[in-house]
mmCIF file of C-alpha atoms in Angstrom:
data_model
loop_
_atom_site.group_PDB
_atom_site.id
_atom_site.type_symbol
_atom_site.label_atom_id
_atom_site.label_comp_id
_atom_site.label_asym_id
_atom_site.label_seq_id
_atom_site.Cartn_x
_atom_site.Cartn_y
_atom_site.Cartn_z
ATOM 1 C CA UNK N 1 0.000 0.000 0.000
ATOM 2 C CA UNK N 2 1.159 3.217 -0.673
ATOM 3 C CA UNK N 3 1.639 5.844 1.385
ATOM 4 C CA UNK N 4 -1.149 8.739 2.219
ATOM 5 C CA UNK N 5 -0.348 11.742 -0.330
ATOM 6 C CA UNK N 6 0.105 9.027 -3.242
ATOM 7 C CA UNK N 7 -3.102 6.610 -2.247
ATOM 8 C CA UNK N 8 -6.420 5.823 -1.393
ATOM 9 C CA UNK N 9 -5.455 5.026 2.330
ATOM 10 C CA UNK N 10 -6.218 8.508 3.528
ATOM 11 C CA UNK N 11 -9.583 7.829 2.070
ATOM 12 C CA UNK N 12 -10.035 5.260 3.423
ATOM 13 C CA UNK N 13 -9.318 6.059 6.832
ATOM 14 C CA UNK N 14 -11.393 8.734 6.902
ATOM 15 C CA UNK N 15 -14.249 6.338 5.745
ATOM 16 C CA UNK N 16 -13.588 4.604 8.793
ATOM 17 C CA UNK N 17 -13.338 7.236 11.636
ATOM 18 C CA UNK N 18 -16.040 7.170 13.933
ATOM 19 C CA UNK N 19 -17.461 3.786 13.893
ATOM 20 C CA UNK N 20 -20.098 4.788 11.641
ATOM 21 C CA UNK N 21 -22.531 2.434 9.419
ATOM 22 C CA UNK N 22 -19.864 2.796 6.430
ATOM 23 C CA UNK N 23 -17.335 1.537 8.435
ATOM 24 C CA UNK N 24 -17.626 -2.082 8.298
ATOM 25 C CA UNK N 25 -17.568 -2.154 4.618
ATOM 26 C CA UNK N 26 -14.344 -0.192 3.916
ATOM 27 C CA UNK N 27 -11.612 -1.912 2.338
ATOM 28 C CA UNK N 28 -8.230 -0.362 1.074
ATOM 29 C CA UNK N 29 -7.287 -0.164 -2.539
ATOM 30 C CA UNK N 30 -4.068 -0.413 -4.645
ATOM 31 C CA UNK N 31 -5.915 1.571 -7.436
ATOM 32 C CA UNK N 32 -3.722 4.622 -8.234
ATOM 33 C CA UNK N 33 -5.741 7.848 -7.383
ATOM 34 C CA UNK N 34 -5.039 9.900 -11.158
ATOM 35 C CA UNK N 35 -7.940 12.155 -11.092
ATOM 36 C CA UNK N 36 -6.607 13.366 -7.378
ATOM 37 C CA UNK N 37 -3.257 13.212 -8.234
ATOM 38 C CA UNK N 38 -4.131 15.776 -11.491
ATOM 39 C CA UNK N 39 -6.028 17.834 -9.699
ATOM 40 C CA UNK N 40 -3.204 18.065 -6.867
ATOM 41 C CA UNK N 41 -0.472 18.904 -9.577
ATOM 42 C CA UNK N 42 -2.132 21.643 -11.176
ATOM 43 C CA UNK N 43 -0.956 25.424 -9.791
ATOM 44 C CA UNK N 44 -4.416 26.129 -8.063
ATOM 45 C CA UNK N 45 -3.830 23.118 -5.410
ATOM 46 C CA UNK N 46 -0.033 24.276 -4.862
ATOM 47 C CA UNK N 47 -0.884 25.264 -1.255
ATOM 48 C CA UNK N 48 -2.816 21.987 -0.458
ATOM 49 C CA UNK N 49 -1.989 19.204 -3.165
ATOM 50 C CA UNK N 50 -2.480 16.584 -1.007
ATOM 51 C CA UNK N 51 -5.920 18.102 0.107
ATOM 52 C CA UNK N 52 -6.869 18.253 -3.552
ATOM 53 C CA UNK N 53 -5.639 15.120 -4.611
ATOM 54 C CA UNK N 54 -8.033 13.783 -1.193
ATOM 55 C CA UNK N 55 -11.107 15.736 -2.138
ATOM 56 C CA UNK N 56 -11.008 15.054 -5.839
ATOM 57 C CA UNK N 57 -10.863 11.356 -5.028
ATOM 58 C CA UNK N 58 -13.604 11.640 -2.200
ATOM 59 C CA UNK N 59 -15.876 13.337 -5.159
ATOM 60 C CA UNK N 60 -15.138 10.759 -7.447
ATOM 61 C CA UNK N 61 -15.879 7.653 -4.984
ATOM 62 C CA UNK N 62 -19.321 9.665 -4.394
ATOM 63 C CA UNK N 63 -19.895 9.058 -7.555
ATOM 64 C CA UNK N 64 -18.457 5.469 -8.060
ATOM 65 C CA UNK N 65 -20.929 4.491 -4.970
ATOM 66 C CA UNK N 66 -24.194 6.186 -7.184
ATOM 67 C CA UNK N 67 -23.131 4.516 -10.495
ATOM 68 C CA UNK N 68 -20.150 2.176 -11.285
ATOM 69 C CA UNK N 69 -18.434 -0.161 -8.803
ATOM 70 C CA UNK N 70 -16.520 2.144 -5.641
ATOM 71 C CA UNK N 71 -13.205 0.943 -4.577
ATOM 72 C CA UNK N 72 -13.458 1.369 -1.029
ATOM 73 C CA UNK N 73 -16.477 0.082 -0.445
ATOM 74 C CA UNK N 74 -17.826 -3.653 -0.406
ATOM 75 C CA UNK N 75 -20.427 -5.518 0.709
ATOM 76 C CA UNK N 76 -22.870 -2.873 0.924
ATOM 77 C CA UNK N 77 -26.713 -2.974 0.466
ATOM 78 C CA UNK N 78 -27.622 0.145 -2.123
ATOM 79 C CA UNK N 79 -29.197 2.113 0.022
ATOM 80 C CA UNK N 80 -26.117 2.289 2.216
ATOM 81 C CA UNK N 81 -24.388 2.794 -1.188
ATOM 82 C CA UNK N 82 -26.023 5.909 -2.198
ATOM 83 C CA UNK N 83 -25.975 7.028 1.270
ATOM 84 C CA UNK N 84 -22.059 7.044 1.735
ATOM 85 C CA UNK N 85 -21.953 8.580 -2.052
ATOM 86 C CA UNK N 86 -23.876 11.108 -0.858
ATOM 87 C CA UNK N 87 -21.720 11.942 2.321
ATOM 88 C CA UNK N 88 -18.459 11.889 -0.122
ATOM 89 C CA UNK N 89 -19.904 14.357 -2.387
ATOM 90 C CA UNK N 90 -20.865 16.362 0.573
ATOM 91 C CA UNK N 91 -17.552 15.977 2.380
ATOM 92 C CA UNK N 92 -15.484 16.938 -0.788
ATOM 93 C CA UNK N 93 -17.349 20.279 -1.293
ATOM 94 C CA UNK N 94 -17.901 21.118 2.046
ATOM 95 C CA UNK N 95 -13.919 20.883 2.685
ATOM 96 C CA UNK N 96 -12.866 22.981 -0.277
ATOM 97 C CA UNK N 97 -15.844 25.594 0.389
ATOM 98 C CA UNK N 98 -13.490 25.448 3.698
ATOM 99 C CA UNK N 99 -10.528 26.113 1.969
ATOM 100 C CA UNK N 100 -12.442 29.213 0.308
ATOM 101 C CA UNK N 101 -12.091 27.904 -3.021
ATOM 102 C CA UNK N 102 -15.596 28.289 -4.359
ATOM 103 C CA UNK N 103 -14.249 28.359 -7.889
ATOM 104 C CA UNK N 104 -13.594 24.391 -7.212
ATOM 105 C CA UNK N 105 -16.986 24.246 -5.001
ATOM 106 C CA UNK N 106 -18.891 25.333 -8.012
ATOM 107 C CA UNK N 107 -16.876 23.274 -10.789
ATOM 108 C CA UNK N 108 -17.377 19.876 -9.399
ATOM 109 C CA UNK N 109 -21.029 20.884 -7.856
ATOM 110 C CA UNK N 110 -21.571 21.254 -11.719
ATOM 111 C CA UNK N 111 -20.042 17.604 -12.582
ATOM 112 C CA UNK N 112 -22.036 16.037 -9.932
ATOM 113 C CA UNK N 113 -25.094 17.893 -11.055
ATOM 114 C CA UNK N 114 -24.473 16.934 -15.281
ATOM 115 C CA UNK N 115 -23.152 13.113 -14.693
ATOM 116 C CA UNK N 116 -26.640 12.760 -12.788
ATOM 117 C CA UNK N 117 -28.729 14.082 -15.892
ATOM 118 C CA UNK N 118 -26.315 11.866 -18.405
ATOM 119 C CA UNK N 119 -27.324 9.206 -16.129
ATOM 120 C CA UNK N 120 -30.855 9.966 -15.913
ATOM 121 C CA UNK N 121 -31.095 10.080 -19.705
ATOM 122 C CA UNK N 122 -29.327 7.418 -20.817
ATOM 123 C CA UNK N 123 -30.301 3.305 -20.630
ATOM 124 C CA UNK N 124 -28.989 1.314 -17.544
ATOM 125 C CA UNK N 125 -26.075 -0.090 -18.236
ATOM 126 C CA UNK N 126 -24.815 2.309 -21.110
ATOM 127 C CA UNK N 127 -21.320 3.458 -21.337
ATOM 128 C CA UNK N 128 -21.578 7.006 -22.209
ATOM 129 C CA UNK N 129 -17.699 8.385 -23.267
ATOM 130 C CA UNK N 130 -19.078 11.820 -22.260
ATOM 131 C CA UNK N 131 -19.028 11.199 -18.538
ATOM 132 C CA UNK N 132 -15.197 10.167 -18.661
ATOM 133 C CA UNK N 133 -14.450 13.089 -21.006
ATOM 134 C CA UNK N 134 -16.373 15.445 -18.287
ATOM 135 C CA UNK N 135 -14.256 14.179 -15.631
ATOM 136 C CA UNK N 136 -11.242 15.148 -17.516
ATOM 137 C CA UNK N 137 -12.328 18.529 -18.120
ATOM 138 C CA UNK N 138 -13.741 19.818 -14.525
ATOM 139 C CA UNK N 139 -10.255 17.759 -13.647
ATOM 140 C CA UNK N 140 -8.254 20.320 -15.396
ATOM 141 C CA UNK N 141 -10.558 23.065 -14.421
ATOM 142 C CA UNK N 142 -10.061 22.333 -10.598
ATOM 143 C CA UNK N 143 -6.477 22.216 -10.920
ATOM 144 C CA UNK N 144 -5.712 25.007 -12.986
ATOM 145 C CA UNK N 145 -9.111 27.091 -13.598
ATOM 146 C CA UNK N 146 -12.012 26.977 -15.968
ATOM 147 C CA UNK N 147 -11.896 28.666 -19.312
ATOM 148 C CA UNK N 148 -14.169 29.937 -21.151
ATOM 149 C CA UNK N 149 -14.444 27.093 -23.780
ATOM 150 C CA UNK N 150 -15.298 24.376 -20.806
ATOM 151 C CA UNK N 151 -17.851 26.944 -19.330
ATOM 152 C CA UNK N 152 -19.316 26.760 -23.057
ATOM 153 C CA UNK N 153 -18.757 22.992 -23.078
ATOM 154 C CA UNK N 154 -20.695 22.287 -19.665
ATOM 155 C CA UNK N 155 -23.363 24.612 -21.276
ATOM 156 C CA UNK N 156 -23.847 22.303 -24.432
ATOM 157 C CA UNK N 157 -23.528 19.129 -22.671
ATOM 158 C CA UNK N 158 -26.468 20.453 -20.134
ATOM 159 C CA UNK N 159 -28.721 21.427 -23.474
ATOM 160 C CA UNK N 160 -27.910 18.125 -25.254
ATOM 161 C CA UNK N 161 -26.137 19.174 -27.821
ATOM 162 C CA UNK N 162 -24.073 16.904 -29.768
ATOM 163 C CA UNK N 163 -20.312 16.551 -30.141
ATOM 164 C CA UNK N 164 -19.610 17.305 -26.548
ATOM 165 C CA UNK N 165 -17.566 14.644 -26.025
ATOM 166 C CA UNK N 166 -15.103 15.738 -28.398
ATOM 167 C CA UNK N 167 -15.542 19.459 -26.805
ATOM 168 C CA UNK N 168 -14.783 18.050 -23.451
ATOM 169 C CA UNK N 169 -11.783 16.447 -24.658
ATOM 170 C CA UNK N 170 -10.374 19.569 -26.369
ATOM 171 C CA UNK N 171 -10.488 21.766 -23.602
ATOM 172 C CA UNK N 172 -9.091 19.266 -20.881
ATOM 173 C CA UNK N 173 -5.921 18.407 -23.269
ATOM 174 C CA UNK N 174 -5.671 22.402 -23.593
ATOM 175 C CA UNK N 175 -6.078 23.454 -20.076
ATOM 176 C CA UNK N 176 -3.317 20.660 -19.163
ATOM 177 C CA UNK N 177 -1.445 21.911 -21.805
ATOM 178 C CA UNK N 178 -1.183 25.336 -20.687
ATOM 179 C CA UNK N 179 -0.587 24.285 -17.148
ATOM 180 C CA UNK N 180 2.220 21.668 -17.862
ATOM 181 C CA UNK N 181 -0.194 18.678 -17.100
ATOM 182 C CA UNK N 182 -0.190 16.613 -19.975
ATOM 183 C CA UNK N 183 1.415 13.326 -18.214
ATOM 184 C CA UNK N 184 -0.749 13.512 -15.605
ATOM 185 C CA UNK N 185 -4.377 13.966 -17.746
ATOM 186 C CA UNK N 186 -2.730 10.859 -19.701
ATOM 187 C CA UNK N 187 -2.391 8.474 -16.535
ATOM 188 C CA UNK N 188 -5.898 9.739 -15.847
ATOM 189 C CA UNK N 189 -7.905 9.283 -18.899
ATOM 190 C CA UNK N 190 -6.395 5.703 -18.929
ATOM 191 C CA UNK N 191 -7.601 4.864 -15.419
ATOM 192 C CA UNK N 192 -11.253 5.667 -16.203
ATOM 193 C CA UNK N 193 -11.082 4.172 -19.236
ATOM 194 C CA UNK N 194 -11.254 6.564 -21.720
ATOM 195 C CA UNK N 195 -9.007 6.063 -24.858
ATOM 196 C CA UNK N 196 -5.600 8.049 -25.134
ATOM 197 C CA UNK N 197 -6.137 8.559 -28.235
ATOM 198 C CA UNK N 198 -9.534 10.503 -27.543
ATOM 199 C CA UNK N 199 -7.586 13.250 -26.236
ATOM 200 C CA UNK N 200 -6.200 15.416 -28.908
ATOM 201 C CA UNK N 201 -2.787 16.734 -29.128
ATOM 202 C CA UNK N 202 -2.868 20.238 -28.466
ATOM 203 C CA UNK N 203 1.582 20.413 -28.610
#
């Protein structure tokens, strides 16, 4: 197991603190956190990156727990599931609206908010390339600010309109571009399974 500011363990322990009804079902994980560890490289979490890389990841089992199989979680009933997703979405945005950063508050409010409609619209069971390709993005965003194209992008994707996917895409490569991420949006499209070659090369 890795250590805290490179892993899951810090999640994890946090999970457990308190005896709570979660607590029995945590388990560790060996899964390398890359959406954290983005987030945490980028120049906005240079005061806190290992706060960033936690709260990304907290965000991001929230969601795991609501849709796809968590990491840190087993043996759960779904009602328990959705309950601890929704105490990891609250956790993560409650602890950066700590940190004052209501720019990051408001970016993944907005991904938790849009993978629930893509979720809501689409059929069970349907792998839809636009939630990995939003993940990216609002990545990006929280680690080195939003511009104005993934503000647009967010806005299309909410309306329906098509081609976001590709939109998304763009603007995360750019953003990590500009901020000397590329490497690190790499490792992370990989992990959640979308395709390398889905990001474009922005040089």
């Amino acid at each position: 197991m890795r250590s805290n500011g490179t892993s899951l363990a810090s999640l994890a322990a946090l999970l457990r603190d308190g005896e709570n009804v979660i607590t029995p079902h945590v388990v560790d994980s060996d899964e390398e956190p890359t959406l954290g560890a983005l987030a945490a490289a980028g120049p906005r979490a240079a005061k806190a990156p290992g706060e960033y890389l936690l709260l990304v990841e907290a965000i991001r089992e929230g969601y795991l727990l609501h849709y796809e199989s968590p990491r840190l979680l087993k043996g759960a009933d779904s009602d328990l599931r959705l309950l601890a997703g929704d105490y990891l979405y609250a956790l993560g945005l409650e602890r950066l609206a700590a940190r004052g950063d209501l720019e990051a508050v408001g970016e993944l409010a907005d991904l938790i908010s849009l993978v629930a409609q893509i979720h809501a619209e689409d059929e069970p069971g349907t792998s839809d390339e636009r939630i990995p390709a939003l993940w990216l993005a609002s990545t990006v965003a929280v680690a080195a600010g939003a511009s104005a194209e993934h503000v647009e992008a967010k806005e299309a994707l909410r309306a329906g309109e098509p081609g976001t996917t590709e939109t998304l895409a763009g603007v995360a490569a750019e953003g990590a571009r500009r901020a000397g991420l590329g490497d690190a949006l790499a490792r992370a499209a990989e992990s959640i399974g979308f395709a390398r070659e889905g990001l474009p090369d922005r040089g």
